[in-house]
Short mmCIF file of C-alpha atoms in Angstrom, two decimals:
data_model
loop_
_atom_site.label_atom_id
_atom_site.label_comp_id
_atom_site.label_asym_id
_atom_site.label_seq_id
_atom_site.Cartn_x
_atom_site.Cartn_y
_atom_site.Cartn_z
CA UNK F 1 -70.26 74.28 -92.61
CA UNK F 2 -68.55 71.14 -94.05
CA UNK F 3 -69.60 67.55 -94.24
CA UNK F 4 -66.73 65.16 -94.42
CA UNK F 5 -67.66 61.36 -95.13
CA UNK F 6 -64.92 58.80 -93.72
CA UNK F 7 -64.39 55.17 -93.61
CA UNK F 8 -63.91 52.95 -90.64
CA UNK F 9 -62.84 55.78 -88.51
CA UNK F 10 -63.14 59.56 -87.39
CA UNK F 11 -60.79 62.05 -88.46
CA UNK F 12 -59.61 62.49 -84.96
CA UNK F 13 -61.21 59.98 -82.42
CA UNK F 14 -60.56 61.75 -79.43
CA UNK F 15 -62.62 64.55 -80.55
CA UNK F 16 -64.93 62.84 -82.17
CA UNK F 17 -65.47 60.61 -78.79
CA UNK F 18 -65.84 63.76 -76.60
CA UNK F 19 -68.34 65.04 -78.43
CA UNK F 20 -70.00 62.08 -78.33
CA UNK F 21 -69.99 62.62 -74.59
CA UNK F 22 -71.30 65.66 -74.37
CA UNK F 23 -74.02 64.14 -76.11
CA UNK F 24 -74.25 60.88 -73.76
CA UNK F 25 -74.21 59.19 -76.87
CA UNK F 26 -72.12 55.75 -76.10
CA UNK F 27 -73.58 54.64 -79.30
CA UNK F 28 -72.23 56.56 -82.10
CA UNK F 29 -68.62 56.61 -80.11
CA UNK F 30 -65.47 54.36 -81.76
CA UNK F 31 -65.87 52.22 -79.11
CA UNK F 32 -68.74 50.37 -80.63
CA UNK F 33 -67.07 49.78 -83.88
CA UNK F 34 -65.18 46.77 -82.37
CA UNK F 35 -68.47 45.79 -80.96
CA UNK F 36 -70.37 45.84 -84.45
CA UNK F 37 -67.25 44.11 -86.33
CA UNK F 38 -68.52 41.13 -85.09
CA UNK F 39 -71.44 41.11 -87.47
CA UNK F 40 -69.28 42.21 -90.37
CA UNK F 41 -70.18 46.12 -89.97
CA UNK F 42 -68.00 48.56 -90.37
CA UNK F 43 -68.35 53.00 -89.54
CA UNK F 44 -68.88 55.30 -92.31
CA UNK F 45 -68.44 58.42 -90.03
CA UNK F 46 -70.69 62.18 -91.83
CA UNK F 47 -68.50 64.66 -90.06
CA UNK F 48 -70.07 68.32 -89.77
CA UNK F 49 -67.44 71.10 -89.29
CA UNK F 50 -66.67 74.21 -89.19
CA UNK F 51 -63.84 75.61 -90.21
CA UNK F 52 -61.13 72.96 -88.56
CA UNK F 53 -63.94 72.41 -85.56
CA UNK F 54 -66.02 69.09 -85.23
CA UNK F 55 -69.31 70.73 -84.53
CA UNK F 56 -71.55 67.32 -85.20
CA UNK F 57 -72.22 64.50 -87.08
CA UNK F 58 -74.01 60.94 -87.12
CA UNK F 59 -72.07 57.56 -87.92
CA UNK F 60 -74.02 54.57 -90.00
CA UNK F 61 -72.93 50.78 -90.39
CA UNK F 62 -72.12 49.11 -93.33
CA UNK F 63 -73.00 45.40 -93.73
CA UNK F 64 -72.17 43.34 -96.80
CA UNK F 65 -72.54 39.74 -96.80
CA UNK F 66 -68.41 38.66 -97.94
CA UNK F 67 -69.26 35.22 -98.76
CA UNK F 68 -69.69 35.60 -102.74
CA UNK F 69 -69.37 38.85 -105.08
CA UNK F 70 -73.40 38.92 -106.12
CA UNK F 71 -74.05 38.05 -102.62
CA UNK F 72 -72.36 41.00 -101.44
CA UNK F 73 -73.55 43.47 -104.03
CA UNK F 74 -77.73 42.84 -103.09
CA UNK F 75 -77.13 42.23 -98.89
CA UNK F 76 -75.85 46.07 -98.79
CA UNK F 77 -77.66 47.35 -95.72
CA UNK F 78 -76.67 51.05 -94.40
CA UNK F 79 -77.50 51.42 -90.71
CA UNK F 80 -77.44 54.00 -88.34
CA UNK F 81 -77.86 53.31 -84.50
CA UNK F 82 -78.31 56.21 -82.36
CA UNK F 83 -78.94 60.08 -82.52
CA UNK F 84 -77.51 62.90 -84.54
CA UNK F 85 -74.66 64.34 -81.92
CA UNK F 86 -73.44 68.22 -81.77
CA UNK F 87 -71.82 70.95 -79.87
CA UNK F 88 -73.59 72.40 -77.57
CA UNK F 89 -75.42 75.31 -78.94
CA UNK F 90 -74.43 74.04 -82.58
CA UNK F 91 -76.94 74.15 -85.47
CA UNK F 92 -76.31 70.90 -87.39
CA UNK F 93 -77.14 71.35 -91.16
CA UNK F 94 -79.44 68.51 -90.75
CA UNK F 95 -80.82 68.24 -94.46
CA UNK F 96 -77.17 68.21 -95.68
CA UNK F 97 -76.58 65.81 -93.80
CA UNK F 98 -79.46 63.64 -95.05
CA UNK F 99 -78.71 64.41 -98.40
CA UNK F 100 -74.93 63.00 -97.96
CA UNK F 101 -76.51 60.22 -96.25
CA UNK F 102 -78.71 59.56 -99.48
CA UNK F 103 -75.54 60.51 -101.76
CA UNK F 104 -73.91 57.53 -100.36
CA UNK F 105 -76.63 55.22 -100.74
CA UNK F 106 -76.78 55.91 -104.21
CA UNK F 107 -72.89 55.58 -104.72
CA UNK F 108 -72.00 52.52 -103.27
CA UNK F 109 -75.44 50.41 -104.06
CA UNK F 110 -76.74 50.34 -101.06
CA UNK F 111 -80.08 48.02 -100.89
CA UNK F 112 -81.83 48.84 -97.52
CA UNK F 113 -81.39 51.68 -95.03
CA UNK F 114 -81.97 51.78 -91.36
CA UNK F 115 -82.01 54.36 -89.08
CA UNK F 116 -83.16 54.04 -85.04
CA UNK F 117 -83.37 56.31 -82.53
CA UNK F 118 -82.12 54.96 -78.92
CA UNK F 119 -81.76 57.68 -76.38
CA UNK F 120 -85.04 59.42 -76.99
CA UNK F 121 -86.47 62.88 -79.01
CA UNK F 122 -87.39 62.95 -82.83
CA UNK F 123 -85.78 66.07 -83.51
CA UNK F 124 -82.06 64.16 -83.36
CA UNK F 125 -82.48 61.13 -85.56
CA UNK F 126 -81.31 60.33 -88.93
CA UNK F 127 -83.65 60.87 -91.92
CA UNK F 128 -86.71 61.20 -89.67
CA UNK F 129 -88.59 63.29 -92.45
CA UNK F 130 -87.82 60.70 -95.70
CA UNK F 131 -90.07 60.97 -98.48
CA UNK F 132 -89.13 57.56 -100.54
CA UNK F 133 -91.13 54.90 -101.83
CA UNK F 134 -90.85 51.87 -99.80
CA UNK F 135 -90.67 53.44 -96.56
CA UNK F 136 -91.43 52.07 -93.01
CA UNK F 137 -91.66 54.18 -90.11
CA UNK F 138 -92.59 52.57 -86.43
CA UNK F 139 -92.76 55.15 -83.83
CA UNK F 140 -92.72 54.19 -80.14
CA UNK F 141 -91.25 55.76 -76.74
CA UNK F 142 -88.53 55.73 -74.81
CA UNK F 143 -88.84 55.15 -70.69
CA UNK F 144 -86.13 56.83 -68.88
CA UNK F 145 -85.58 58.07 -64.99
CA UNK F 146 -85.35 61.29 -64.43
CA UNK F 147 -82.65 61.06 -61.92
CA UNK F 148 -82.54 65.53 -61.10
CA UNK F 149 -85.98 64.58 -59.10
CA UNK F 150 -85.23 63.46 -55.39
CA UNK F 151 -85.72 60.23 -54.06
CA UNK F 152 -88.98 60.90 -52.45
CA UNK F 153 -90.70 62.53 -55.47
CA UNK F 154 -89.95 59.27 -57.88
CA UNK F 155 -90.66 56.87 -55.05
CA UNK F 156 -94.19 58.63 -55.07
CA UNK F 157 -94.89 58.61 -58.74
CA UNK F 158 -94.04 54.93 -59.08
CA UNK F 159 -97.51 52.64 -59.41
CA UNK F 160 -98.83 50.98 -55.77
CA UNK F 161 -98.40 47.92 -57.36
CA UNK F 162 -94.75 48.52 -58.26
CA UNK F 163 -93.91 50.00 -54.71
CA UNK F 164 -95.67 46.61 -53.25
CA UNK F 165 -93.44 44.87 -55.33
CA UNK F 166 -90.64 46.94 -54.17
CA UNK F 167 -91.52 46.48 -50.48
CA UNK F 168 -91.79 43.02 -50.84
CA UNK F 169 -88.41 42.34 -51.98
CA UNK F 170 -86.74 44.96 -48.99
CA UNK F 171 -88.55 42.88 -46.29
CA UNK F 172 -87.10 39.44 -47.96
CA UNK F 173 -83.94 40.87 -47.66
CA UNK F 174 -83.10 41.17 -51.78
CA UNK F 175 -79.59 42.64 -52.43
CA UNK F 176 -78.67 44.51 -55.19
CA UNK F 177 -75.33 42.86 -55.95
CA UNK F 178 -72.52 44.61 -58.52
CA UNK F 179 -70.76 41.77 -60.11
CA UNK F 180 -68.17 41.31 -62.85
CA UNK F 181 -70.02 37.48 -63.55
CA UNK F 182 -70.38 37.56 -67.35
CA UNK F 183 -71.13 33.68 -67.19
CA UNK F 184 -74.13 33.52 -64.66
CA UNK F 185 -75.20 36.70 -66.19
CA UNK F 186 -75.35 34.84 -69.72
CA UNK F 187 -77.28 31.98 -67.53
CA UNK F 188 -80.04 33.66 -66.25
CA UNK F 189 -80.47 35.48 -69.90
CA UNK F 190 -80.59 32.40 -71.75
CA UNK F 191 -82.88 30.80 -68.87
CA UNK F 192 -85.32 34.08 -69.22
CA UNK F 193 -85.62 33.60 -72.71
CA UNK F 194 -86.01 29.90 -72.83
CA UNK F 195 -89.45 29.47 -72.32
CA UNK F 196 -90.40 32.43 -74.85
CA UNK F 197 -90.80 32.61 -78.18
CA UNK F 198 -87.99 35.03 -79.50
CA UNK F 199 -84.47 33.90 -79.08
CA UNK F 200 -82.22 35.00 -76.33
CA UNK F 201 -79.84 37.57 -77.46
CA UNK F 202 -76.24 36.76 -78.94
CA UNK F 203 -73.94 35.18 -76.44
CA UNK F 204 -71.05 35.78 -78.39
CA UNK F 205 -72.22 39.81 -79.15
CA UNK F 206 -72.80 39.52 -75.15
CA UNK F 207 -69.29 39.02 -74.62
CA UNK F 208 -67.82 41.74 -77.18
CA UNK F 209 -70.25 44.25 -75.17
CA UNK F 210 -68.67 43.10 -72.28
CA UNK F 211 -64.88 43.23 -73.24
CA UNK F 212 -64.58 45.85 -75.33
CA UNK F 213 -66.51 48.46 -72.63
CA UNK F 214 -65.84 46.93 -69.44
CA UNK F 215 -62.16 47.93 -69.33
CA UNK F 216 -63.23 50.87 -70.01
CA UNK F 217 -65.33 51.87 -67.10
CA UNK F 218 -68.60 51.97 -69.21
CA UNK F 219 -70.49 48.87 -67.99
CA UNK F 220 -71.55 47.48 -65.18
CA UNK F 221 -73.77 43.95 -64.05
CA UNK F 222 -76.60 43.81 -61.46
CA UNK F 223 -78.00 41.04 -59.67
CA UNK F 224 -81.05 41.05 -57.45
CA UNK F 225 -79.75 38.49 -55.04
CA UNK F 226 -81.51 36.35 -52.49
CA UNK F 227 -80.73 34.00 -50.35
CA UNK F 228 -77.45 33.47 -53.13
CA UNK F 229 -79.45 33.20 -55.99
CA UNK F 230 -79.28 35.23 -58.34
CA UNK F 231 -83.09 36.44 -59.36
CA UNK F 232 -83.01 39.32 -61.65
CA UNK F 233 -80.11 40.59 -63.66
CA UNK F 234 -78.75 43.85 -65.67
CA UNK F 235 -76.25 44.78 -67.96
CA UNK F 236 -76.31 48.81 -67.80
CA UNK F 237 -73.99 50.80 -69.97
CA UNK F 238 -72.76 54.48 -68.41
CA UNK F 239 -71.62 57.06 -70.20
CA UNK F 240 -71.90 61.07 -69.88
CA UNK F 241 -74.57 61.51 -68.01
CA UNK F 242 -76.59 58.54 -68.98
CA UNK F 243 -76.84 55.08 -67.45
CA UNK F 244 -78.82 52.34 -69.97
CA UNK F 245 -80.41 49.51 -68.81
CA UNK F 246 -79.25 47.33 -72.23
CA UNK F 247 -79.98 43.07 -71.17
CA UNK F 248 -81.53 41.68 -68.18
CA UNK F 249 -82.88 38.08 -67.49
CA UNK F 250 -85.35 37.25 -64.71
CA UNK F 251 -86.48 34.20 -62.60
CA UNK F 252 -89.44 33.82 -61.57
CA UNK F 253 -90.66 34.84 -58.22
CA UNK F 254 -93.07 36.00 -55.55
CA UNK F 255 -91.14 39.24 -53.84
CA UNK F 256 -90.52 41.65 -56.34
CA UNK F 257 -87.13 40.80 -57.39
CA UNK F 258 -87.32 42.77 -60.81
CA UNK F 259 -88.85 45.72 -59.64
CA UNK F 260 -86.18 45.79 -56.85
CA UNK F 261 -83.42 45.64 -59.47
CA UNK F 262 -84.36 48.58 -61.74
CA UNK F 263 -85.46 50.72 -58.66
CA UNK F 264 -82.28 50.18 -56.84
CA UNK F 265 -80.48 50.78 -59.96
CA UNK F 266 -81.86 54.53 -60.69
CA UNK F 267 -80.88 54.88 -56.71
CA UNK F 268 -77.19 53.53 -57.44
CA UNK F 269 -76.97 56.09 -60.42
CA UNK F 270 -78.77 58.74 -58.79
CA UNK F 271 -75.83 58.69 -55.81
CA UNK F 272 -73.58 58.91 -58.52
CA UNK F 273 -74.97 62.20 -60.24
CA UNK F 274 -76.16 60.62 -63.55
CA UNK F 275 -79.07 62.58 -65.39
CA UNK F 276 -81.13 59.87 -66.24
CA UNK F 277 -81.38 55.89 -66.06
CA UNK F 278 -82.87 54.67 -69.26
CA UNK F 279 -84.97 51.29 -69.60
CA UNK F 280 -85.81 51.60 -73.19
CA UNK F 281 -87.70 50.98 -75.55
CA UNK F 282 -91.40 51.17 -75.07
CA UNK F 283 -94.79 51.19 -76.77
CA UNK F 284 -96.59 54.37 -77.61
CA UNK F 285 -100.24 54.61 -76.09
CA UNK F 286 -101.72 55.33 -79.10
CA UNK F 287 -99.13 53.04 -81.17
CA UNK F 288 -100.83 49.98 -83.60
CA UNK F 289 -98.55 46.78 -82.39
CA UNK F 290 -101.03 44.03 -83.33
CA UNK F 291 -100.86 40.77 -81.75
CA UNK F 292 -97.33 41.37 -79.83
CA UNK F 293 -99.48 41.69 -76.54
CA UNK F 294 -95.90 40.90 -74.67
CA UNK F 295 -94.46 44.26 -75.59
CA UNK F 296 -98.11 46.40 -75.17
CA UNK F 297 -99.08 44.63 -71.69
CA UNK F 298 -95.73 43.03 -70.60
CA UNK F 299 -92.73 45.18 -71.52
CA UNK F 300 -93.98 48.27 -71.63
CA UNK F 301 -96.09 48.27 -68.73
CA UNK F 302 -93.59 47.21 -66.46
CA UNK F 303 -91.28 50.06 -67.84
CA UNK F 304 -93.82 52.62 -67.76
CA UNK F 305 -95.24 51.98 -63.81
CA UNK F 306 -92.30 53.05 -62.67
CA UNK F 307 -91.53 56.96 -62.14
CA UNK F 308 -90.63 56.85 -65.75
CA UNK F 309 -90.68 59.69 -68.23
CA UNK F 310 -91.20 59.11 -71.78
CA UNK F 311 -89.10 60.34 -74.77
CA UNK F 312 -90.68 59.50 -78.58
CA UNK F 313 -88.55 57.63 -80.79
CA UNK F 314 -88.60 55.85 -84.23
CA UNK F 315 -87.13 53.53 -86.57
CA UNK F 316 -86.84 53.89 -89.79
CA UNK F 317 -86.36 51.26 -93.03
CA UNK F 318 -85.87 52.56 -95.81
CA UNK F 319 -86.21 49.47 -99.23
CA UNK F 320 -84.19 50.86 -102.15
CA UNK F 321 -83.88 48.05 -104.08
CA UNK F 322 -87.04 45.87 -103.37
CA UNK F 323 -86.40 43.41 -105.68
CA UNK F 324 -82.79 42.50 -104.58
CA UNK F 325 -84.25 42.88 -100.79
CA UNK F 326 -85.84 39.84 -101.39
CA UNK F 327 -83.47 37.96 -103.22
CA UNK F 328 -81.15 38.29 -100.23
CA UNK F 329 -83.84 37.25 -97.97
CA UNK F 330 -84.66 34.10 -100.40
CA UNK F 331 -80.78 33.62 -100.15
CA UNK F 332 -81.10 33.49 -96.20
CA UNK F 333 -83.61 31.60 -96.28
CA UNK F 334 -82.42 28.67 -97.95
CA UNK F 335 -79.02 28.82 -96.83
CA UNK F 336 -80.20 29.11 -93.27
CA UNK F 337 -78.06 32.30 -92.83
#
């Protein structure tokens, strides 16, 4: 087999794109590159073939600061979003791989290196088994559907208290509405996440999400509606097989409007065929998260008392140059980048 490294693009998109598919990996498609642009990254795509066949391959970010020369030479970051993806049946020569990954690090200066599983299962991201100095690794699980069970089987394995919930919202009369309404959606996010201590995602990202997949048929927007107000909303990716549950805002309320949403959700996608219906990112039970109670008792919780599964995960950082790390950060600091 044969590793090809490329800049800002596949050798051949389409093919690169179906495989991606097969994989239900919306991530690592071309699509997303006009999504991360925004942010100044750009693809560096390590093609495995063989022969003339595109048998796998991962694709990493590169993010350089452009606003002076030395600047840009110590904010190198190299990061990878998203599993490995392959042919089915394909044995990817993962160490290669990692070694071309670490080949390129070395080449073009690259300070810091991330790598994060999303869809769930060690085995498939980046790097997983680095050995460096300087190394961070912070495991925790993924929550996903399993959409092949019936109806009745995940209503039963749901917790009472999320099937009160659940009950309590059908007997108000909630709707699950499907709505192209980027604006209220961006609403009731920043309203969720104004009374909280972390900062409401990127409007602006928000809105490259939205119009670079939503033509495309891989995005759609939930509300739990009641009495027309909008109570909980979604922003779910769909691609392959997979539908991903990727921003959501909630107001508060007394019948169940959340756990409505996400339960009518798997339903919607289960109609439709998908595999699974993935809520993300939670914490391990035996994981070490100190004081971020929100994410242990809050988060996670509410992901996991649902008929969830869970897949293990992991992020990886990776500090190659330490000392200009923390120049750049000084630099960010000050300058209130």
């Amino acid at each position: 087999m044969n590793i090809v490294t490329t800049k800002y693009q596949p050798k051949n998109s389409d093919a690169w794109n179906e495989l991606c598919l097969i994989n239900n990996n919306l991530l690592q498609t071309t699509y997303y590159d006009d999504i991360r642009v925004l942010f100044n990254q750009y693809p560096v795509y390590f093609e495995v073939f063989d022969g003339n066949n595109l048998v796998g391959g991962v694709k990493a970010y590169e993010y350089r600061s452009n606003k002076l020369p030395f600047i840009s030479k110590i904010s190198s970051t190299l990061r990878i979003i998203g599993e490995f993806i392959k042919a089915i049946d394909a044995e990817l020569p993962i160490e290669a791989i990692n070694n071309n990954l670490i080949d390129y690090i070395s080449h073009n200066n690259i300070t810091q290196f991330k790598s994060m599983g999303y869809y769930g299962g060690f085995e498939n991201i980046a790097m997983i088994h680095l050995k460096k100095k300087n190394t961070i690794f912070s495991p925790f699980d993924v929550a996903a559907f399993d959409l092949s069970e019936n109806k009745d089987v995940l209503w039963k394995k749901n917790k009472e208290s999320h099937k009160r919930n659940i009950n309590k919202a059908l007997k108000a009369s909630v709707n699950l509405i499907e709505s192209d309404d980027l604006d209220h959606f961006i609403t009731l996010l920043n309203e969720t996440y104004a009374l909280q201590k972390k900062s409401a995602p990127n409007a602006l990202f928000i809105k490259r999400i939205y119009n670079v997949l939503y033509p495309k048929g891989l995005l759609k927007i939930f509300f739990a509606e009641h009495n027309s107000i909008y109570y909980g909303s979604a922003l779910v990716t769909q691609f392959g097989n997979y539908a991903d549950y990727s921003f959501g805002g909630n107001l508060k309320n007394n019948f169940g409007a959340g756990h409505f949403l996400h339960w009518s959700i798997a339903l919607t996608y289960q109609q439709k065929n998908y595999s699974r219906y993935i809520l993300g990112q939670v914490a391990k039970n035996d994981g070490d998260y100190g004081d971020n109670t929100k994410f242990v008792d809050g988060i996670s919780r509410f992901k996991r008392d649902f008929s969830t599964f869970n897949l293990p995960s992991s992020s990886i950082e990776w500090t190659i140059n330490p000392l200009k790390l923390k120049t750049w950060q000084l630099i960010q600091k000050l300058a209130g980048l």
